[in-house]
Amino acid sequence: MRTSESNISGSVSEFILLGFPCRRDIQIFLFVLFSFIYLLIIMGNTSVICAVWSSWKLHTPMYIFLANFSFLEICYVSSDVPQMLANIISQSKSISYVGCLLQFYFFSMCAAECLFLSVMAFDRFLAICRPLHYPTIMTHHLCAWLVVFCWAGGFLWLLTPLILISQVPFCGPNTIDHFLCDLGPLLALSCAPVSGTTLICGIMSSLIIFLTFLYILGTYYCVLSVVLQMPSGSGRHKAFSTCASHLAVVSLFYGSIMMMYISPGSGDYPGMQKFVTLFYALATPFFNPLIYNFRNKDMEEALKKILNMLLWKSLKASKVKFNIRHH
């Protein structure tokens, strides 16, 4: 296997992603397993988007945020899993320098995900703590601006780390003991000190993670205080059920991302780092649609209508083909 690939100027023009070095039969098993999970992630998050789009009952800020979050999950998981699958069955396992930087950029979409989870928490706070003012505050205009803020904020937040990494000199070797271009393994290949870049990237990642996490915790502290003061047991149950799905996704997302970036010593063991990154890359996108689809009656009804419509169209198309063949 090649250990370095240089252009005329002597700088690295591509990287080699080692991925999961193991026996061929195990690689085939991993390829089939990850392909199946990736397919389920795409189908699950697409179903959320279709359900929200097709049902007027779901055209509310909470579900609009959820649909955007699901689309973000599709974009995020598609930035690394297809390349990982290609490398598993490929012999070269190479990725271009530009492709590596773009993969790092889109894989680090946690900034946009953090912002979307924060505005979803803000929406639940208004709905439970300010129910009378909710329609006048959370208007469709504000909802649209919050969606734009999350997308733009997520992409812009990552520009500084991307620009800094693009200035890092790579002159060989170019072998990354990982299945994607993550920050730590990538900077480890630099042929010059990069302590400043590492520090700035770490600070920016920590800021967006901890600030949004603390904001969500503070929001739900206020929500919990209001819910516990409700005299009606049914009212408390309805409020808890409204927040349960979002809390589950928040716990899963922040638990996995903190385990990935903040777990002490995880970067010292490539095998552990790959496992933690793989869990982070697949867990939230996989469980997010399951949590919302199976815990929400409105989502279930919308999905049933879509399935019935698809089934009806399929039967109608089959009937047309049958009549054409017999005439």
Tab-separated table of C-alpha atoms in Angstrom:
chain	number	residue	atom	x	y	z
A	1	MET	CA	0.000	0.000	0.000
A	2	ARG	CA	1.199	3.507	-0.764
A	3	THR	CA	2.315	5.568	2.202
A	4	SER	CA	2.639	8.914	0.479
A	5	GLU	CA	1.417	10.633	-2.641
A	6	SER	CA	2.934	13.990	-3.532
A	7	ASN	CA	2.408	16.525	-6.256
A	8	ILE	CA	5.143	18.491	-7.987
A	9	SER	CA	5.616	20.895	-5.078
A	10	GLY	CA	6.144	18.041	-2.648
A	11	SER	CA	2.917	18.431	-0.662
A	12	VAL	CA	0.424	15.638	-0.116
A	13	SER	CA	-2.290	15.458	-2.788
A	14	GLU	CA	-4.219	12.534	-1.313
A	15	PHE	CA	-4.601	10.572	1.910
A	16	ILE	CA	-4.939	6.862	2.615
A	17	LEU	CA	-7.731	5.920	5.017
A	18	LEU	CA	-6.868	2.605	6.669
A	19	GLY	CA	-10.459	2.104	7.815
A	20	PHE	CA	-10.990	-1.342	9.355
A	21	PRO	CA	-7.983	-3.549	8.537
A	22	CYS	CA	-9.184	-7.124	8.987
A	23	ARG	CA	-9.844	-10.341	7.065
A	24	ARG	CA	-11.713	-10.092	3.775
A	25	ASP	CA	-14.756	-12.013	5.032
A	26	ILE	CA	-15.077	-9.631	8.001
A	27	GLN	CA	-14.758	-6.639	5.670
A	28	ILE	CA	-17.595	-8.006	3.539
A	29	PHE	CA	-19.713	-8.475	6.670
A	30	LEU	CA	-18.987	-4.883	7.766
A	31	PHE	CA	-19.835	-3.606	4.279
A	32	VAL	CA	-23.215	-5.371	4.315
A	33	LEU	CA	-23.960	-4.280	7.912
A	34	PHE	CA	-23.071	-0.619	7.414
A	35	SER	CA	-24.857	-0.511	4.056
A	36	PHE	CA	-28.029	-1.825	5.699
A	37	ILE	CA	-27.779	0.706	8.542
A	38	TYR	CA	-27.128	3.527	6.066
A	39	LEU	CA	-30.181	2.517	4.037
A	40	LEU	CA	-32.339	2.491	7.178
A	41	ILE	CA	-31.014	5.939	8.164
A	42	ILE	CA	-31.887	7.395	4.758
A	43	MET	CA	-35.335	5.766	4.727
A	44	GLY	CA	-36.116	6.716	8.332
A	45	ASN	CA	-35.167	10.384	8.067
A	46	THR	CA	-36.789	10.668	4.633
A	47	SER	CA	-40.007	9.317	6.140
A	48	VAL	CA	-39.930	12.111	8.743
A	49	ILE	CA	-39.507	14.739	6.023
A	50	CYS	CA	-42.290	13.234	3.882
A	51	ALA	CA	-44.641	12.975	6.854
A	52	VAL	CA	-44.153	16.637	7.780
A	53	TRP	CA	-44.427	17.769	4.152
A	54	SER	CA	-47.583	15.782	3.396
A	55	SER	CA	-49.656	16.579	6.503
A	56	TRP	CA	-51.028	20.073	7.131
A	57	LYS	CA	-51.435	19.061	10.763
A	58	LEU	CA	-47.640	18.856	11.044
A	59	HIS	CA	-46.977	22.278	9.504
A	60	THR	CA	-46.041	23.700	12.896
A	61	PRO	CA	-42.668	25.057	14.075
A	62	MET	CA	-41.815	21.937	16.082
A	63	TYR	CA	-42.216	19.624	13.088
A	64	ILE	CA	-40.617	22.084	10.657
A	65	PHE	CA	-37.522	22.106	12.875
A	66	LEU	CA	-37.673	18.319	13.035
A	67	ALA	CA	-37.881	17.960	9.245
A	68	ASN	CA	-34.863	20.234	8.807
A	69	PHE	CA	-32.987	18.290	11.476
A	70	SER	CA	-33.740	15.029	9.639
A	71	PHE	CA	-32.526	16.498	6.348
A	72	LEU	CA	-29.364	17.623	8.128
A	73	GLU	CA	-28.866	14.073	9.408
A	74	ILE	CA	-29.133	12.743	5.845
A	75	CYS	CA	-26.538	15.254	4.607
A	76	TYR	CA	-24.269	14.544	7.545
A	77	VAL	CA	-24.317	10.758	7.326
A	78	SER	CA	-23.893	10.897	3.528
A	79	SER	CA	-20.657	12.843	3.977
A	80	ASP	CA	-18.776	9.913	5.481
A	81	VAL	CA	-20.615	6.584	5.223
A	82	PRO	CA	-20.471	6.183	1.383
A	83	GLN	CA	-16.725	6.896	1.430
A	84	MET	CA	-16.312	4.448	4.314
A	85	LEU	CA	-18.219	1.757	2.398
A	86	ALA	CA	-16.159	2.373	-0.746
A	87	ASN	CA	-12.911	2.076	1.225
A	88	ILE	CA	-13.988	-1.191	2.846
A	89	ILE	CA	-14.222	-2.964	-0.507
A	90	SER	CA	-11.535	-0.940	-2.286
A	91	GLN	CA	-7.846	-1.770	-2.462
A	92	SER	CA	-6.534	1.800	-2.775
A	93	LYS	CA	-8.525	3.347	0.123
A	94	SER	CA	-7.498	6.806	-1.026
A	95	ILE	CA	-9.228	10.162	-0.766
A	96	SER	CA	-8.055	13.383	-2.385
A	97	TYR	CA	-6.738	16.277	-0.330
A	98	VAL	CA	-9.732	18.456	-1.244
A	99	GLY	CA	-12.119	15.560	-0.651
A	100	CYS	CA	-10.601	15.001	2.782
A	101	LEU	CA	-11.083	18.647	3.777
A	102	LEU	CA	-14.683	18.624	2.490
A	103	GLN	CA	-15.410	15.411	4.385
A	104	PHE	CA	-14.061	16.968	7.578
A	105	TYR	CA	-16.198	20.073	6.963
A	106	PHE	CA	-19.468	18.225	6.405
A	107	PHE	CA	-18.759	15.591	9.059
A	108	SER	CA	-18.389	18.401	11.603
A	109	MET	CA	-22.032	19.381	11.152
A	110	CYS	CA	-22.513	19.138	14.900
A	111	ALA	CA	-22.666	22.948	14.995
A	112	ALA	CA	-25.873	23.028	12.932
A	113	GLU	CA	-27.273	20.027	14.835
A	114	CYS	CA	-26.587	21.746	18.160
A	115	LEU	CA	-28.373	24.883	16.951
A	116	PHE	CA	-31.407	22.951	15.706
A	117	LEU	CA	-31.708	21.045	18.987
A	118	SER	CA	-31.482	24.387	20.815
A	119	VAL	CA	-34.261	26.062	18.819
A	120	MET	CA	-36.403	22.932	19.259
A	121	ALA	CA	-35.884	23.271	23.015
A	122	PHE	CA	-36.805	26.978	22.756
A	123	ASP	CA	-39.998	26.017	20.924
A	124	ARG	CA	-40.960	23.523	23.666
A	125	PHE	CA	-40.191	26.148	26.310
A	126	LEU	CA	-42.585	28.630	24.700
A	127	ALA	CA	-45.285	26.006	24.186
A	128	ILE	CA	-45.253	24.882	27.837
A	129	CYS	CA	-44.087	27.926	29.793
A	130	ARG	CA	-45.727	30.642	27.641
A	131	PRO	CA	-48.722	28.881	26.064
A	132	LEU	CA	-50.868	32.031	25.748
A	133	HIS	CA	-48.083	33.987	24.033
A	134	TYR	CA	-46.856	31.083	21.884
A	135	PRO	CA	-48.893	31.932	18.719
A	136	THR	CA	-47.768	35.563	18.771
A	137	ILE	CA	-44.093	34.785	19.484
A	138	MET	CA	-43.432	31.630	17.472
A	139	THR	CA	-44.846	32.895	14.190
A	140	HIS	CA	-44.055	31.312	10.815
A	141	HIS	CA	-41.833	34.306	10.115
A	142	LEU	CA	-39.740	33.697	13.246
A	143	CYS	CA	-39.715	29.960	12.516
A	144	ALA	CA	-38.285	30.613	9.038
A	145	TRP	CA	-35.626	32.945	10.451
A	146	LEU	CA	-34.629	30.359	13.074
A	147	VAL	CA	-34.247	27.696	10.377
A	148	VAL	CA	-32.044	30.036	8.322
A	149	PHE	CA	-30.059	30.912	11.458
A	150	CYS	CA	-29.376	27.233	12.225
A	151	TRP	CA	-28.246	26.381	8.703
A	152	ALA	CA	-26.161	29.530	8.199
A	153	GLY	CA	-24.756	29.460	11.740
A	154	GLY	CA	-23.723	25.817	11.418
A	155	PHE	CA	-21.906	26.311	8.119
A	156	LEU	CA	-20.265	29.602	9.086
A	157	TRP	CA	-19.094	28.294	12.469
A	158	LEU	CA	-17.078	25.584	10.711
A	159	LEU	CA	-15.386	27.886	8.219
A	160	THR	CA	-12.644	28.980	10.642
A	161	PRO	CA	-11.470	25.401	11.457
A	162	LEU	CA	-11.636	24.538	7.738
A	163	ILE	CA	-9.537	27.543	6.741
A	164	LEU	CA	-6.997	26.820	9.492
A	165	ILE	CA	-6.655	23.178	8.471
A	166	SER	CA	-6.281	24.147	4.802
A	167	GLN	CA	-3.185	26.142	5.827
A	168	VAL	CA	-1.575	23.172	7.594
A	169	PRO	CA	1.383	21.745	5.590
A	170	PHE	CA	1.237	18.023	4.766
A	171	CYS	CA	4.399	16.622	3.195
A	172	GLY	CA	4.106	12.936	4.059
A	173	PRO	CA	3.356	10.355	5.311
A	174	ASN	CA	-0.313	10.476	4.325
A	175	THR	CA	-1.779	7.352	5.985
A	176	ILE	CA	-4.667	8.087	8.367
A	177	ASP	CA	-5.503	5.278	10.803
A	178	HIS	CA	-9.207	6.038	10.643
A	179	PHE	CA	-12.180	5.536	8.335
A	180	LEU	CA	-12.688	9.276	7.765
A	181	CYS	CA	-10.787	12.573	7.841
A	182	ASP	CA	-11.275	13.531	11.455
A	183	LEU	CA	-9.473	16.439	13.102
A	184	GLY	CA	-7.053	14.602	15.400
A	185	PRO	CA	-5.696	11.970	12.978
A	186	LEU	CA	-5.490	14.571	10.200
A	187	LEU	CA	-3.469	17.121	12.194
A	188	ALA	CA	-1.194	14.328	13.441
A	189	LEU	CA	0.196	14.065	9.884
A	190	SER	CA	1.296	17.697	9.758
A	191	CYS	CA	4.982	18.280	9.073
A	192	ALA	CA	4.968	21.469	11.183
A	193	PRO	CA	3.751	22.310	14.708
A	194	VAL	CA	-0.021	22.866	14.750
A	195	SER	CA	-0.669	23.494	18.435
A	196	GLY	CA	-2.388	26.809	17.666
A	197	THR	CA	-4.705	25.237	15.087
A	198	THR	CA	-5.511	22.363	17.430
A	199	LEU	CA	-6.279	24.783	20.266
A	200	ILE	CA	-8.549	27.039	18.192
A	201	CYS	CA	-10.449	24.104	16.645
A	202	GLY	CA	-10.855	22.545	20.092
A	203	ILE	CA	-12.136	25.790	21.593
A	204	MET	CA	-14.646	26.338	18.793
A	205	SER	CA	-15.932	22.769	19.018
A	206	SER	CA	-16.204	22.942	22.809
A	207	LEU	CA	-17.968	26.328	22.731
A	208	ILE	CA	-20.753	25.273	20.373
A	209	ILE	CA	-21.244	21.972	22.204
A	210	PHE	CA	-21.235	23.258	25.782
A	211	LEU	CA	-23.073	26.539	25.187
A	212	THR	CA	-25.973	24.855	23.401
A	213	PHE	CA	-26.000	21.960	25.881
A	214	LEU	CA	-26.147	24.327	28.850
A	215	TYR	CA	-28.858	26.354	27.112
A	216	ILE	CA	-30.953	23.214	26.559
A	217	LEU	CA	-30.438	22.155	30.192
A	218	GLY	CA	-31.517	25.605	31.397
A	219	THR	CA	-34.550	25.550	29.108
A	220	TYR	CA	-35.704	22.190	30.386
A	221	TYR	CA	-35.083	23.246	33.973
A	222	CYS	CA	-37.636	26.013	33.400
A	223	VAL	CA	-39.972	23.579	31.668
A	224	LEU	CA	-39.692	21.071	34.516
A	225	SER	CA	-40.400	23.786	37.090
A	226	VAL	CA	-43.597	24.756	35.268
A	227	VAL	CA	-44.700	21.156	34.681
A	228	LEU	CA	-44.304	20.175	38.345
A	229	GLN	CA	-46.568	23.093	39.331
A	230	MET	CA	-49.396	21.919	37.082
A	231	PRO	CA	-52.386	20.841	39.175
A	232	SER	CA	-53.639	18.369	36.599
A	233	GLY	CA	-51.969	14.982	36.265
A	234	SER	CA	-53.089	14.706	32.643
A	235	GLY	CA	-51.544	18.110	31.929
A	236	ARG	CA	-48.215	16.993	33.368
A	237	HIS	CA	-48.344	13.775	31.364
A	238	LYS	CA	-49.081	15.667	28.142
A	239	ALA	CA	-46.233	18.108	28.789
A	240	PHE	CA	-43.758	15.314	29.539
A	241	SER	CA	-44.802	13.344	26.454
A	242	THR	CA	-44.362	16.478	24.338
A	243	CYS	CA	-40.751	16.847	25.479
A	244	ALA	CA	-39.827	13.169	25.790
A	245	SER	CA	-38.822	12.600	22.156
A	246	HIS	CA	-36.683	15.721	21.991
A	247	LEU	CA	-35.007	14.908	25.315
A	248	ALA	CA	-34.213	11.398	24.082
A	249	VAL	CA	-32.555	12.751	20.914
A	250	VAL	CA	-30.671	15.406	22.938
A	251	SER	CA	-29.363	12.760	25.368
A	252	LEU	CA	-28.276	10.481	22.533
A	253	PHE	CA	-26.640	13.251	20.498
A	254	TYR	CA	-24.757	15.036	23.275
A	255	GLY	CA	-23.846	11.773	24.973
A	256	SER	CA	-22.211	10.428	21.817
A	257	ILE	CA	-20.539	13.691	20.787
A	258	MET	CA	-19.071	14.278	24.250
A	259	MET	CA	-17.864	10.689	24.356
A	260	MET	CA	-16.204	11.310	20.981
A	261	TYR	CA	-14.504	14.661	21.606
A	262	ILE	CA	-14.168	14.890	25.379
A	263	SER	CA	-13.568	11.300	26.489
A	264	PRO	CA	-10.060	11.307	28.067
A	265	GLY	CA	-7.598	9.074	26.306
A	266	SER	CA	-9.962	8.030	23.506
A	267	GLY	CA	-7.644	9.614	20.946
A	268	ASP	CA	-4.677	7.563	22.217
A	269	TYR	CA	-6.171	4.290	20.959
A	270	PRO	CA	-7.101	4.273	17.244
A	271	GLY	CA	-9.422	1.288	17.707
A	272	MET	CA	-11.378	3.011	20.476
A	273	GLN	CA	-11.420	6.264	18.499
A	274	LYS	CA	-12.901	4.485	15.475
A	275	PHE	CA	-15.573	2.807	17.597
A	276	VAL	CA	-16.580	6.055	19.321
A	277	THR	CA	-16.643	7.942	16.009
A	278	LEU	CA	-18.663	5.181	14.366
A	279	PHE	CA	-21.192	5.269	17.191
A	280	TYR	CA	-21.474	9.054	16.900
A	281	ALA	CA	-21.755	8.880	13.103
A	282	LEU	CA	-24.556	6.305	13.055
A	283	ALA	CA	-26.388	6.379	16.391
A	284	THR	CA	-28.272	9.689	16.281
A	285	PRO	CA	-29.201	9.549	12.559
A	286	PHE	CA	-30.455	5.976	13.059
A	287	PHE	CA	-32.459	6.433	16.260
A	288	ASN	CA	-33.786	9.946	15.593
A	289	PRO	CA	-36.602	8.880	13.192
A	290	LEU	CA	-37.410	5.843	15.340
A	291	ILE	CA	-37.838	7.991	18.448
A	292	TYR	CA	-40.090	10.535	16.759
A	293	ASN	CA	-42.075	8.105	14.600
A	294	PHE	CA	-42.957	5.634	17.325
A	295	ARG	CA	-43.601	8.120	20.124
A	296	ASN	CA	-45.785	10.559	18.196
A	297	LYS	CA	-49.349	9.771	17.112
A	298	ASP	CA	-49.465	12.626	14.591
A	299	MET	CA	-46.325	11.315	12.887
A	300	GLU	CA	-47.730	7.779	12.869
A	301	GLU	CA	-50.965	8.936	11.248
A	302	ALA	CA	-49.098	10.923	8.594
A	303	LEU	CA	-46.842	7.958	7.794
A	304	LYS	CA	-49.828	5.602	7.567
A	305	LYS	CA	-51.479	7.958	5.067
A	306	ILE	CA	-48.296	8.026	2.973
A	307	LEU	CA	-47.999	4.228	3.034
A	308	ASN	CA	-51.662	3.796	2.125
A	309	MET	CA	-51.283	6.267	-0.740
A	310	LEU	CA	-48.175	4.481	-2.036
A	311	LEU	CA	-49.908	1.114	-1.721
A	312	TRP	CA	-52.962	2.405	-3.587
A	313	LYS	CA	-50.811	3.819	-6.387
A	314	SER	CA	-48.862	0.574	-6.594
A	315	LEU	CA	-52.053	-1.491	-6.847
A	316	LYS	CA	-53.458	0.913	-9.427
A	317	ALA	CA	-50.286	0.679	-11.530
A	318	SER	CA	-50.329	-3.123	-11.281
A	319	LYS	CA	-53.971	-3.173	-12.381
A	320	VAL	CA	-53.206	-0.967	-15.394
A	321	LYS	CA	-50.318	-3.230	-16.436
A	322	PHE	CA	-52.542	-6.284	-16.016
A	323	ASN	CA	-55.259	-4.774	-18.249
A	324	ILE	CA	-52.704	-3.776	-20.897
A	325	ARG	CA	-51.295	-7.317	-21.051
A	326	HIS	CA	-54.749	-8.858	-21.451
A	327	HIS	CA	-55.846	-6.517	-24.228
